[in-house]
XYZ file of C-alpha atoms in Angstrom:
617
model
C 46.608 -162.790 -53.754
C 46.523 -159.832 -51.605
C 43.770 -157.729 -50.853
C 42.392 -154.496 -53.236
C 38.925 -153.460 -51.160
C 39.973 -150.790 -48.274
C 38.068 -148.321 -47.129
C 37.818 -144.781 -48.491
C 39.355 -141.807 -46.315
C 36.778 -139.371 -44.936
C 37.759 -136.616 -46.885
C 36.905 -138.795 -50.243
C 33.446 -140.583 -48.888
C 32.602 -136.563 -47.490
C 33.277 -135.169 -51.056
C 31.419 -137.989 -53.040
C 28.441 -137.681 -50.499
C 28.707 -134.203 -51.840
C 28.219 -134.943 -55.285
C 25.054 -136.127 -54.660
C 23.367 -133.177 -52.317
C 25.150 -130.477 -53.885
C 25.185 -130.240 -57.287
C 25.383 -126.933 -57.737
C 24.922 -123.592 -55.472
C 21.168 -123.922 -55.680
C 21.189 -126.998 -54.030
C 22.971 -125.437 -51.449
C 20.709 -122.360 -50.989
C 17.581 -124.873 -51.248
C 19.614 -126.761 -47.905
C 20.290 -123.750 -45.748
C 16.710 -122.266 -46.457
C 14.738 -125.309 -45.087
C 17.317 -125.423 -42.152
C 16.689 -121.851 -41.151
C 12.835 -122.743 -41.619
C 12.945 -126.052 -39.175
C 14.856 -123.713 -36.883
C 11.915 -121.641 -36.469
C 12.689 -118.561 -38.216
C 10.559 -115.573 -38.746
C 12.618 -113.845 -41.250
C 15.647 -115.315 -43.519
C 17.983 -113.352 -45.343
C 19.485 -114.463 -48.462
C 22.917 -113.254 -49.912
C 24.683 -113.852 -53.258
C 27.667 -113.352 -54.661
C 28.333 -113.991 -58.355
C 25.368 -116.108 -58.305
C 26.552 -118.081 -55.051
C 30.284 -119.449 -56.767
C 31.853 -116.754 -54.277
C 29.282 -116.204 -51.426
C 25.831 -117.846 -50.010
C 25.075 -116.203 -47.007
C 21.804 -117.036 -45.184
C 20.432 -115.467 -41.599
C 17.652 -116.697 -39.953
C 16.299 -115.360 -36.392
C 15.706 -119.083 -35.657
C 16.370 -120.707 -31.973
C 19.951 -120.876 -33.148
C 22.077 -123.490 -31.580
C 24.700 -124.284 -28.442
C 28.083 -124.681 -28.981
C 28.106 -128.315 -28.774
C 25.247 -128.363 -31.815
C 27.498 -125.760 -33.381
C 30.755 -128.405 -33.957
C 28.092 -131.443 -34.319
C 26.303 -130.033 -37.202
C 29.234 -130.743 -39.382
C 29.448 -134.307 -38.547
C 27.975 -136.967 -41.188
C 24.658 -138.391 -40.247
C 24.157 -135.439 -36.965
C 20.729 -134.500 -37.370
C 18.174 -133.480 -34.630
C 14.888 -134.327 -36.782
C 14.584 -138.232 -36.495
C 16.013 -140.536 -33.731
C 15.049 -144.063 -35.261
C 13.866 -145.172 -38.195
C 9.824 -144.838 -37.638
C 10.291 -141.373 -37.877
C 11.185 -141.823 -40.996
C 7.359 -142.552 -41.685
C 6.083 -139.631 -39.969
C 8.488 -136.222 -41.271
C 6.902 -132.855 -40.732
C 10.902 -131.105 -40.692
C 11.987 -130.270 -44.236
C 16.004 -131.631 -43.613
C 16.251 -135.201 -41.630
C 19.358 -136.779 -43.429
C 21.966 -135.120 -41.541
C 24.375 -135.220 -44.700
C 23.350 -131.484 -45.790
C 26.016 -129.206 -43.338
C 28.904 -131.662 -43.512
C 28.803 -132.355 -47.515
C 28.482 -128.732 -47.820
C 31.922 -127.978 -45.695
C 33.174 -130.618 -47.356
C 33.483 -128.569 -50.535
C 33.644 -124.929 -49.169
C 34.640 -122.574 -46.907
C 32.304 -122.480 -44.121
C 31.621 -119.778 -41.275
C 28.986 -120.757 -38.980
C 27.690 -117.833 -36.346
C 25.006 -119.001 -33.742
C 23.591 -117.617 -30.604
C 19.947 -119.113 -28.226
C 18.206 -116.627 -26.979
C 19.018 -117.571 -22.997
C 22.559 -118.031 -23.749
C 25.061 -114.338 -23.819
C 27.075 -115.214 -26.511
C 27.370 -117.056 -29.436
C 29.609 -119.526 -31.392
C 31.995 -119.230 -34.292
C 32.884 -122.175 -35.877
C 35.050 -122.292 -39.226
C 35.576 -125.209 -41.263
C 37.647 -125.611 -44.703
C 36.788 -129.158 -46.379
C 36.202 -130.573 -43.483
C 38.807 -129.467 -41.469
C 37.667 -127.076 -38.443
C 39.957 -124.437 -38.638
C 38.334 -122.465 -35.265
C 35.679 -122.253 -33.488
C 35.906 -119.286 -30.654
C 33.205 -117.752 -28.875
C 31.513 -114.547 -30.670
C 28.818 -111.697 -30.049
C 26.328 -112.131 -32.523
C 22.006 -111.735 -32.840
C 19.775 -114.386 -31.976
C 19.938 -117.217 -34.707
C 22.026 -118.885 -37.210
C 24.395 -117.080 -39.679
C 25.530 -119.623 -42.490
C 28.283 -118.363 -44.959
C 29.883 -120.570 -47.762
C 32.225 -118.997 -49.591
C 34.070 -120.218 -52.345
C 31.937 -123.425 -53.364
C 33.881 -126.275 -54.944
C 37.610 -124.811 -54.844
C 38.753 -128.429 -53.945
C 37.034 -129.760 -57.428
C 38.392 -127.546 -59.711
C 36.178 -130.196 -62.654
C 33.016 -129.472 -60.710
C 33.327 -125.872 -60.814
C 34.476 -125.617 -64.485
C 31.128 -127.742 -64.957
C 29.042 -125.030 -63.491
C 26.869 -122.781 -65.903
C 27.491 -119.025 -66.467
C 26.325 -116.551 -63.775
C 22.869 -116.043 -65.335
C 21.888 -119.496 -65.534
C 23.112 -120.051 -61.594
C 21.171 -117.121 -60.713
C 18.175 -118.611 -61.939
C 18.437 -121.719 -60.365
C 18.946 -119.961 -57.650
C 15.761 -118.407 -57.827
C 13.784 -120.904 -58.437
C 14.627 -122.656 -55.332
C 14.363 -119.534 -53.864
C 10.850 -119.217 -54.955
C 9.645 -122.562 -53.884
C 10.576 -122.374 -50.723
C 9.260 -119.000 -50.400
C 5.741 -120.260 -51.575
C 5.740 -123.246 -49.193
C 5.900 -120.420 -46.044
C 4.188 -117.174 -46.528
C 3.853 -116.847 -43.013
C 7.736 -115.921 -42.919
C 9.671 -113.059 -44.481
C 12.003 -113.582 -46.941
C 14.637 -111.160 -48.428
C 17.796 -111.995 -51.717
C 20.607 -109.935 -52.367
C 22.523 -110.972 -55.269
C 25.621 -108.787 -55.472
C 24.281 -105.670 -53.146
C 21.102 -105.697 -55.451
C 17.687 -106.588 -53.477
C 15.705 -108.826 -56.005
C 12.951 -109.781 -53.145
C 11.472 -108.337 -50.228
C 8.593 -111.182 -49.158
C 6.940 -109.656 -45.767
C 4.737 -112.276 -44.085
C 1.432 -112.601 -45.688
C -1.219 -115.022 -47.009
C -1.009 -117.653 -49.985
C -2.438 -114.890 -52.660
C -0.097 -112.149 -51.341
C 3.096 -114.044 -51.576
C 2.210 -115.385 -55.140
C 1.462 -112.007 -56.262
C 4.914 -110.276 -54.597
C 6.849 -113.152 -56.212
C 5.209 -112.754 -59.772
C 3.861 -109.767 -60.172
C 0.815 -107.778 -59.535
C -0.786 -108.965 -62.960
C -0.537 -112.287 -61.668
C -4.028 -111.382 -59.200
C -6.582 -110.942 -62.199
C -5.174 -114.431 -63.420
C -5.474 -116.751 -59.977
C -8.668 -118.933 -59.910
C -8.706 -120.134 -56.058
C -8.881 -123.960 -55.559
C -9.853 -125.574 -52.051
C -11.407 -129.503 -51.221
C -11.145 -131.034 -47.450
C -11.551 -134.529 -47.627
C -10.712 -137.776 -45.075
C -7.376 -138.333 -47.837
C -6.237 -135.222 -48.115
C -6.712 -131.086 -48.430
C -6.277 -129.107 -51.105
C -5.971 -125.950 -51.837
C -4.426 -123.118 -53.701
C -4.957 -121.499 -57.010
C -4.802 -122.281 -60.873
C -4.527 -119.576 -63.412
C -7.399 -119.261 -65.797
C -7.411 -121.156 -69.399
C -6.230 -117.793 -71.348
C -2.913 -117.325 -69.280
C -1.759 -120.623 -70.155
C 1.440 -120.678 -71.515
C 3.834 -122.117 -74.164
C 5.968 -123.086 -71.779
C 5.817 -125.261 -68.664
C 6.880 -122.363 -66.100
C 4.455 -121.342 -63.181
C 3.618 -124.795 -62.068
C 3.961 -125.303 -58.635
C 3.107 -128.719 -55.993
C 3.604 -128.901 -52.966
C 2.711 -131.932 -50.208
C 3.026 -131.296 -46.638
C 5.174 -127.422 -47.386
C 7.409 -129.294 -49.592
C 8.027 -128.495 -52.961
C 8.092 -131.535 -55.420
C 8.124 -133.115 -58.636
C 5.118 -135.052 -59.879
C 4.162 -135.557 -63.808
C 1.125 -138.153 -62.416
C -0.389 -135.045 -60.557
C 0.330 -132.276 -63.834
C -1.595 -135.176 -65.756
C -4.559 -134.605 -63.117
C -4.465 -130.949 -63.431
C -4.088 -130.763 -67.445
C -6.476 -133.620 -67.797
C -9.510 -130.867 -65.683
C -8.501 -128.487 -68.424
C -9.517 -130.834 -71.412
C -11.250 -128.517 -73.709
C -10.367 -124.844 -72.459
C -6.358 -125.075 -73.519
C -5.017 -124.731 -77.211
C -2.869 -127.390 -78.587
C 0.739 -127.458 -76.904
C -0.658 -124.723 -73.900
C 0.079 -125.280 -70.067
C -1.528 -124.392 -67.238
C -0.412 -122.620 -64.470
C -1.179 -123.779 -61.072
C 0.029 -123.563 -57.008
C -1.721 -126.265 -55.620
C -0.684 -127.274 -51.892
C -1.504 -130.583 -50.449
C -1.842 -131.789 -46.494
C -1.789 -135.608 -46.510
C -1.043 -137.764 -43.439
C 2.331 -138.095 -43.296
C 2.755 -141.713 -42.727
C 0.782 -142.264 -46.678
C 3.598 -140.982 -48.303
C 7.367 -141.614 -48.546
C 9.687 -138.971 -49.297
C 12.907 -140.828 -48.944
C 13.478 -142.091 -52.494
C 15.734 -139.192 -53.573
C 18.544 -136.992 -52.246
C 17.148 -133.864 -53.279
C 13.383 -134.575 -51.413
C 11.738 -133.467 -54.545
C 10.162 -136.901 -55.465
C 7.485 -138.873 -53.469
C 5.464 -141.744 -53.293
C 1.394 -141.872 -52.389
C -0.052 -144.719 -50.858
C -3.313 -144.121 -52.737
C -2.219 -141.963 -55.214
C -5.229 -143.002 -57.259
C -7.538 -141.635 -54.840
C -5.062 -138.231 -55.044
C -5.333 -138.336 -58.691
C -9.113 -138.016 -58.768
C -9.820 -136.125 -56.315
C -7.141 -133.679 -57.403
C -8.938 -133.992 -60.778
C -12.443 -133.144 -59.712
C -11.551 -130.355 -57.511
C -9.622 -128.373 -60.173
C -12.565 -129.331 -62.982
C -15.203 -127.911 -60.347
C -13.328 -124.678 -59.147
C -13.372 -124.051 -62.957
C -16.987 -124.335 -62.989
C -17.742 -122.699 -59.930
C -16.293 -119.345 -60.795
C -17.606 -119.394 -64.230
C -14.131 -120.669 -65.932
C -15.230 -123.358 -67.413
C -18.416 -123.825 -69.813
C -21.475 -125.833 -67.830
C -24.045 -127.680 -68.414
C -27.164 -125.668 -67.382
C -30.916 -127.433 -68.173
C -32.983 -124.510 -67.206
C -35.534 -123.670 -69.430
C -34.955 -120.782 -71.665
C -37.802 -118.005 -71.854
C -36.792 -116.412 -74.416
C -38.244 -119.343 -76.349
C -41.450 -118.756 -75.588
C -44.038 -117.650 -77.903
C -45.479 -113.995 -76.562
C -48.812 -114.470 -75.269
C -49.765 -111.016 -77.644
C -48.883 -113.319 -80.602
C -50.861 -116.714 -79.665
C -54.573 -115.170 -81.138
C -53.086 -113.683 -84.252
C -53.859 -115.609 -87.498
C -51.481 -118.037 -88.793
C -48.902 -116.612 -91.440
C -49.676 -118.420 -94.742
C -47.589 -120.772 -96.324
C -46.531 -119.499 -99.652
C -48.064 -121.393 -102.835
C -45.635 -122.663 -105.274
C -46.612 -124.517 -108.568
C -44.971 -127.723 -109.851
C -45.140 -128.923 -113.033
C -45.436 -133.105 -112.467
C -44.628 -133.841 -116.601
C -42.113 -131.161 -116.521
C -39.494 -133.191 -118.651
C -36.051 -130.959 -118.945
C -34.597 -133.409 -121.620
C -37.539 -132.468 -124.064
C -37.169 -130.354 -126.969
C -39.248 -129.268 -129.648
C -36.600 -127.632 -132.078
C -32.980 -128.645 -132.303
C -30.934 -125.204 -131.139
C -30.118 -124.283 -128.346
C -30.641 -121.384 -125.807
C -27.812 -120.586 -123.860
C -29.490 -117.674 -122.079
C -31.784 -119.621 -120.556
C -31.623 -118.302 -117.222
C -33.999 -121.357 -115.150
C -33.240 -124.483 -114.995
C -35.738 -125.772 -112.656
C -39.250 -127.623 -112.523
C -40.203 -125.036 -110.216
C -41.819 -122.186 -110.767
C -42.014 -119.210 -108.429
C -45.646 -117.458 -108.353
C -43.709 -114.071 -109.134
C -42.491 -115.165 -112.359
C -43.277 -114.936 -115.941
C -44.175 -117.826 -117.322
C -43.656 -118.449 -121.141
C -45.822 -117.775 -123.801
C -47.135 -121.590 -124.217
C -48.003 -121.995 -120.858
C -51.919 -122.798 -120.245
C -52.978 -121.402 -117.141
C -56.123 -123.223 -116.690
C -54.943 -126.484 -116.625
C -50.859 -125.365 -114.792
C -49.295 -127.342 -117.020
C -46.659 -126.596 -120.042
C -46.563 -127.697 -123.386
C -42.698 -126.492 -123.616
C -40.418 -125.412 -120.778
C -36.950 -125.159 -121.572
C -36.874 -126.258 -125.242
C -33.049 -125.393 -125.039
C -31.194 -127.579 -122.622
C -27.098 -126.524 -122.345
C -25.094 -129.454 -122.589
C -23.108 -130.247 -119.590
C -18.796 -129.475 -120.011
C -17.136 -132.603 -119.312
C -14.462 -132.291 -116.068
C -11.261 -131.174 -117.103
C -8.847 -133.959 -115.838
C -6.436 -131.682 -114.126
C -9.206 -130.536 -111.794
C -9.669 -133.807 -110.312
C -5.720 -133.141 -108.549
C -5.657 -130.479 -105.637
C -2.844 -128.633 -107.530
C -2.354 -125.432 -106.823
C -1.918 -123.094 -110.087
C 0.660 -121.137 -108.995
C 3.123 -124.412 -108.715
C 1.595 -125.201 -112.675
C 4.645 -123.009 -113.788
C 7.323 -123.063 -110.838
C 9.969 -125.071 -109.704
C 9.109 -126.140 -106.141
C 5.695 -127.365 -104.517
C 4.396 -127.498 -100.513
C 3.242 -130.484 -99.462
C 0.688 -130.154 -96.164
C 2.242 -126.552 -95.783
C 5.191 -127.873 -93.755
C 7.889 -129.354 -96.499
C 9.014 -128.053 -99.811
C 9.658 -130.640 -102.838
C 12.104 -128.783 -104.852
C 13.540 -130.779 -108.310
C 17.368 -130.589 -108.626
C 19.032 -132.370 -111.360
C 19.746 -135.888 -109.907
C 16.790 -136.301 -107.708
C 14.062 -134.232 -105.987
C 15.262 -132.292 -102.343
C 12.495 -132.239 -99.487
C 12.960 -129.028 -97.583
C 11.050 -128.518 -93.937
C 10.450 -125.308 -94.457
C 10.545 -124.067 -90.361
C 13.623 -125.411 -89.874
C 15.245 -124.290 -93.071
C 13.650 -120.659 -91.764
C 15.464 -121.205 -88.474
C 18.731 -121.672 -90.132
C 18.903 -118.582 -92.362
C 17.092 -116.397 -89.788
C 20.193 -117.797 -87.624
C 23.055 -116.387 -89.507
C 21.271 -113.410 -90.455
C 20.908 -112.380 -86.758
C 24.100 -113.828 -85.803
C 25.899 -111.671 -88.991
C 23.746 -108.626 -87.822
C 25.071 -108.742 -84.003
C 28.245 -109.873 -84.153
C 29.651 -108.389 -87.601
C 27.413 -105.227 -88.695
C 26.099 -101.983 -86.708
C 22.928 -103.161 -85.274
C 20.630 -100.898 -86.546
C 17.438 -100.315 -84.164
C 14.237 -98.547 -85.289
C 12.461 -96.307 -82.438
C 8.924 -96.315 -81.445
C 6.138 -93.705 -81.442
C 5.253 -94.800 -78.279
C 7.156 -96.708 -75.922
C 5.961 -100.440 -75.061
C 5.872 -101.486 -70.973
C 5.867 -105.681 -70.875
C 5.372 -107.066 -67.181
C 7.726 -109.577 -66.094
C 8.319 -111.481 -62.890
C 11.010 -109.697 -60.632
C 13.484 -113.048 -61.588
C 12.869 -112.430 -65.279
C 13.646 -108.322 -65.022
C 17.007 -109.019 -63.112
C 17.441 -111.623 -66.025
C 17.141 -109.347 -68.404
C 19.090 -106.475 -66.967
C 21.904 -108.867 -66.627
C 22.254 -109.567 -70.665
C 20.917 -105.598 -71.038
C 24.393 -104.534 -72.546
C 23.635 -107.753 -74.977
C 20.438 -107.041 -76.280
C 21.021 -103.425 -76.962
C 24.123 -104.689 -78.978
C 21.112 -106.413 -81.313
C 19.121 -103.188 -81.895
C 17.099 -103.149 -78.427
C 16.596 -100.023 -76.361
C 15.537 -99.950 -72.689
C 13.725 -96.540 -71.442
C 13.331 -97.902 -67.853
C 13.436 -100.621 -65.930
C 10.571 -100.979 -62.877
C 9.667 -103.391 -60.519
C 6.710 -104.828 -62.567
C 8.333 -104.949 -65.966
C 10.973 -102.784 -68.559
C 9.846 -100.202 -70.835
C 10.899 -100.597 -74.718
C 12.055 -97.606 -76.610
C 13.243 -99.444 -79.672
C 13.755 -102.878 -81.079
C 15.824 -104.148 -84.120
C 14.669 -103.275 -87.400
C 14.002 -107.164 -88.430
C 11.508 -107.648 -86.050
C 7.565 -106.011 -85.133
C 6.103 -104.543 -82.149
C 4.135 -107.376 -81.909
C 6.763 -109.911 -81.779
C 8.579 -108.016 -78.902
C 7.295 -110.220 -75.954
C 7.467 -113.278 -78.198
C 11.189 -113.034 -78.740
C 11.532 -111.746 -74.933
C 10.210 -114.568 -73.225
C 11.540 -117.139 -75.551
C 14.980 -115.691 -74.834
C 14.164 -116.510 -71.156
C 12.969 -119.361 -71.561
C 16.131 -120.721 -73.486
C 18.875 -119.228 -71.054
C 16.797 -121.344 -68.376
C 16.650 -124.274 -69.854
C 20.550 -123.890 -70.633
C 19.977 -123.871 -74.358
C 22.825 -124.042 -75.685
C 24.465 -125.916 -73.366
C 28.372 -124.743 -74.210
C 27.900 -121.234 -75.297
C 30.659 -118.398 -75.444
C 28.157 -115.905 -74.852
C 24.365 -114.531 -75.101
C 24.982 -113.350 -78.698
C 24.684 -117.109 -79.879
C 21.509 -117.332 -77.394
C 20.014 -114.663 -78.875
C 20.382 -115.635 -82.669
C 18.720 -118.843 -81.745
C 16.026 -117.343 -79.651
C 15.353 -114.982 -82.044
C 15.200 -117.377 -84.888
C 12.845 -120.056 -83.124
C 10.525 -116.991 -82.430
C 10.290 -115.532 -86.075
C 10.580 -118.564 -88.085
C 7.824 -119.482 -90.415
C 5.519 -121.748 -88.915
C 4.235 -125.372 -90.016
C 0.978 -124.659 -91.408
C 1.767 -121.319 -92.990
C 0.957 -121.778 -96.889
C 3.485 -119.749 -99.081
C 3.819 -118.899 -102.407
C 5.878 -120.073 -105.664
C 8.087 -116.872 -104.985
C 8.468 -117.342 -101.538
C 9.069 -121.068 -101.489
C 11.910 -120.273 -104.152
C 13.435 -117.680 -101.838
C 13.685 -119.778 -99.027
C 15.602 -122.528 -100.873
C 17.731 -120.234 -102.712
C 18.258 -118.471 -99.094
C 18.938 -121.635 -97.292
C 21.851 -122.895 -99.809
C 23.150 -119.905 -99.430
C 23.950 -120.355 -95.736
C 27.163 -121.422 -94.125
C 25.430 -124.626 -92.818
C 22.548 -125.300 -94.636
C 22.631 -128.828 -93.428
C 21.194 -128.393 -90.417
C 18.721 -126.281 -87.994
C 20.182 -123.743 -85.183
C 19.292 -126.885 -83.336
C 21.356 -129.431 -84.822
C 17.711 -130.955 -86.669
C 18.417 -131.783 -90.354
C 17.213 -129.157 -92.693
C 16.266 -131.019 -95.617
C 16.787 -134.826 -97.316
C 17.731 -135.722 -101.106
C 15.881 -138.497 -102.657
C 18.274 -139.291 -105.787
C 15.909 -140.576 -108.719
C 17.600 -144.311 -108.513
C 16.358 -144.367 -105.000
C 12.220 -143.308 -106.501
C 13.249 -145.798 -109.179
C 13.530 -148.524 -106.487
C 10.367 -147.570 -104.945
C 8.542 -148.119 -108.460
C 10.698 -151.393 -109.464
C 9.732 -153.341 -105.928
């Protein structure tokens, strides 16, 4: 039998090393980013084109490199951060796999400029996957200047996999703003297509939160710091009433490097028990120096997940500093056992005389069951054994002796309970067709069953066509405001929004201005409030980041879900007979009333054999 194991040509092992460092053109910004940073930059320079797919340019001022390091980069497994495997165990570079450059050129075009600072000229070296095409000598600034152009044009599959230009662009960012947060000490500046989006000059922790997110973002921070023989922390948290909806602004980072941890969230969440409302997050940037031979952050390709030796000890501590920064600056509720004065009686009241306790006379043979004729007074207004001082007492009464010889001769007989009032039935569903259970589901009788209705996501659904007929078929119509409404925004989230601009106009939105803190709102669509505006706004972000839907033909289909999430009726909202018959006449009215905008099942029919069976167990 012959032989079927041989070993893969470089060109395939380069490309499927690629696959798992570069998944898409973040990861490549997120690789030439921490290089320029280990190269000892000062400033780094960041430019996009069509959100990386044609051009991801970075220049750094770094030490730049010789024109041996130059070729050597490219080579698998070249790296100048470790030398043997104990160094593994104490990393303070960000890159230190060596597999970063050459799976990169194995899937681009690649221009590499360099130039040290002793040496008179630099190095050009170009590379097409894999291949070096040239390398020549060049005049160029002190540094490295990275270019890859044309990302993935040998796997056509893995660029038709890519996401649309907005959702690139916002990965982009993100890793953009990560490593940006782990170095305010350097200057960072993007470009995405001849547009500046950032200019970070070097400045504190506070400063560089605040230029990334916006000047509101100051009033908001709640500064966290602990030393201890573990580890330091430090950093900020934002204060209970700026939590959001969505997990967005949370931010760790161990050692200047950005990563993932839902054990240290838990610690964070778990010092805001009692100060967040149901379903709220935080938002924190909380840095962490640890040793670095206690952790281990070789466990994944992308360096965003890590292991703690103690990570016990990190949770608690992490815990208790949070809680008491809360505390200290008056965030969170505390305990204080200090006496209050205010409680004290006035010494100008101890020497007065003692209010008297009103006397009230009781009747101890008062009997209300005792008559002395056989009718009845209904207008008996007391029915007590008590009688206040201030009152009239009746005619029989002897006040010598207090007592009464007839009180109440008339007792009203008590009106049995009617045995409908022992149900909580609301009246209005005495005469209508439908009912709400719990105010989230709708029982509504059809003629071989009973259908159960959740009434959000039956809300969702015919708010979903409606938008989606309004934008894509009809004139949107848009109604304008008395006064224009300003909403801050990071600086991502405006260049987000002025990308699908032309989009949400089409839906009945009109932009006055756009500024560097936020976008000014002349009119919205006539279906929605004022007071909805940032609702639907940052819900619409939220959904193009998280890709939702995944396979969409454009933002119109975004939007009509956004929009429909945002101004659907919520569980817990109680509605009336009317209203829960015009949602299920509205839903079965729809295209697809089967299911949610979200592919969740609308409502269920119970046919009456399958009650029967319940009944006939």
């Amino acid at each position: 039998m012959s032989d079927i194991i041989q070993l893969l040509p470089d060109h395939v092992a380069n490309q499927i090393a690629a696959g798992e460092v570069v998944q898409r053109p973040a990861s490549v910004v997120k690789e030439l980013l921490e290089n320029a940073i280990d190269a000892g930059a000062e400033t780094i320079t960041l430019l996009l084109k069509d959100a990386g797919k044609t051009l991801i340019q970075v220049i750094d001022d770094g030490k730049g490199m010789s024109t041996t390091d130059a070729r050597l980069c490219f080579e698998r497994h070249a790296t100048s951060k470790i030398k043997e495997a104990q160094d593994l165990f104490n990393l303070n570079t960000k890159g230190f796999r060596g597999e970063a450059l050459a799976s990169i050129a194995a899937i681009a075009h690649v221009e590499l400029k360099t130039k040290q600072a002793t040496e008179d000229v630099g190095t050009c070296v170009k590379i097409e996957g894999s291949t070096v095409v040239s390398q020549e000598v060049v005049n160029s600034a002190k540094g490295t200047s990275i270019a890859v152009k044309n990302l993935f044009y040998n796997i056509p599959a893995r660029r038709n996999f890519l996401k649309s230009d907005t959702v690139e662009t916002r990965h982009i960012i993100d890793e953009f703003q990560r490593v940006a947060l782990a170095h305010p000490a350097i200057a960072f500046i993007l470009h995405h297509n001849g547009n500046e989006v950032y200019h970070l000059k070097s400045s504190n922790l506070r400063k560089r939160i605040v230029g990334i997110f916006g000047g509101k973002t100051n009033e908001k921070l709640v500064p966290i710091e602990e030393h201890t023989d573990i580890l330091t922390i430090k950093g900020f948290v934002a204060k209970p009433e700026f939590a959001k909806k969505k997990r967005g602004e949370q931010f760790f980072f161990v050692n200047d490097r950005f990563i993932k941890s839902s054990y240290l969230n838990h610690a964070v969440v778990n010092a805001f028990e009692g100060l967040l409302d149901n379903n709220a997050h935080p938002s924190y940037f909380l840095y962490l120096q640890v040793p670095p031979n206690s952790i281990d952050i070789n466990i994944h390709p992308t360096k965003t997940e890590i292991k703690f030796d103690n990570e016990k000890n990190v949770y608690a501590i992490l815990r208790a500093t949070v809680k008491h920064s809360l505390g200290q600056y008056n965030v969170a509720p505390v305990l204080d056992f200090n006496r209050d004065a205010t409680l004290d009686t006035p010494y100008d009241f101890k020497d007065k005389q003692t209010v008297s306790t009103p006397k009230i006379i009781v009747d101890p043979t008062f009997n209300p069951f005792k008559t002395e004729s056989g009718t009845i007074n209904h207008n008996s207004n007391s029915r007590s054994g008590v009688l206040n001082k201030n009152s009239n007492p009746p005619q029989n009464y002897k006040k010598d002796t207090g007592s009464w010889e007839a009180l109440y001769a008339d007792i009203q007989p008590i009106e049995p309970v009617k045995q409908e009032q022992l149900f909580d039935v609301e009246k209005e569903n005495e005469t209508g067709k439908t009912f709400q259970i719990q105010k989230k589901y709708i029982l509504s009788s059809i003629k071989s069953g009973v259908v159960l209705i959740h009434q959000s996501l039956a809300h969702q659904r015919i708010l979903y066509e409606e938008f989606l007929h309004n934008i894509t078929v009809q004139e949107a119509s848009s109604q304008q405001l008395l006064f224009p409404v300003s909403i801050s925004f990071t600086k991502s989230d405006i260049e987000m929004i002025y990308s699908i601009k032309s989009d949400l106009e089409s839906t009945g939105f009109v932009f006055n201005e756009f500024t560097k803190e936020g976008v000014v709102i002349g009119g919205i669509p006539t279906s929605i409030t004022e007071s909805q505006i940032t609702l639907i706004l940052e819900q619409l972000l939220d959904d193009i980041k998280l890709e939702v839907p995944d396979a969409s033909f454009s933002h119109f289909d975004i939007m009509a879900k956004s929009f429909a999430k945002s101004l659907a009726i919520k569980t817990g909202t109680s509605l009336t007979v009317k209203e829960q018959e015009n949602l299920v006449n509205n839903l079965f009215s729809c295209k697809e009333p089967n299911t949610s905008p979200f592919g969740k099942a609308t409502f269920k029919t119970l046919p009456l054999s399958e009650i029967d069976s319940i009944f006939n167990k």
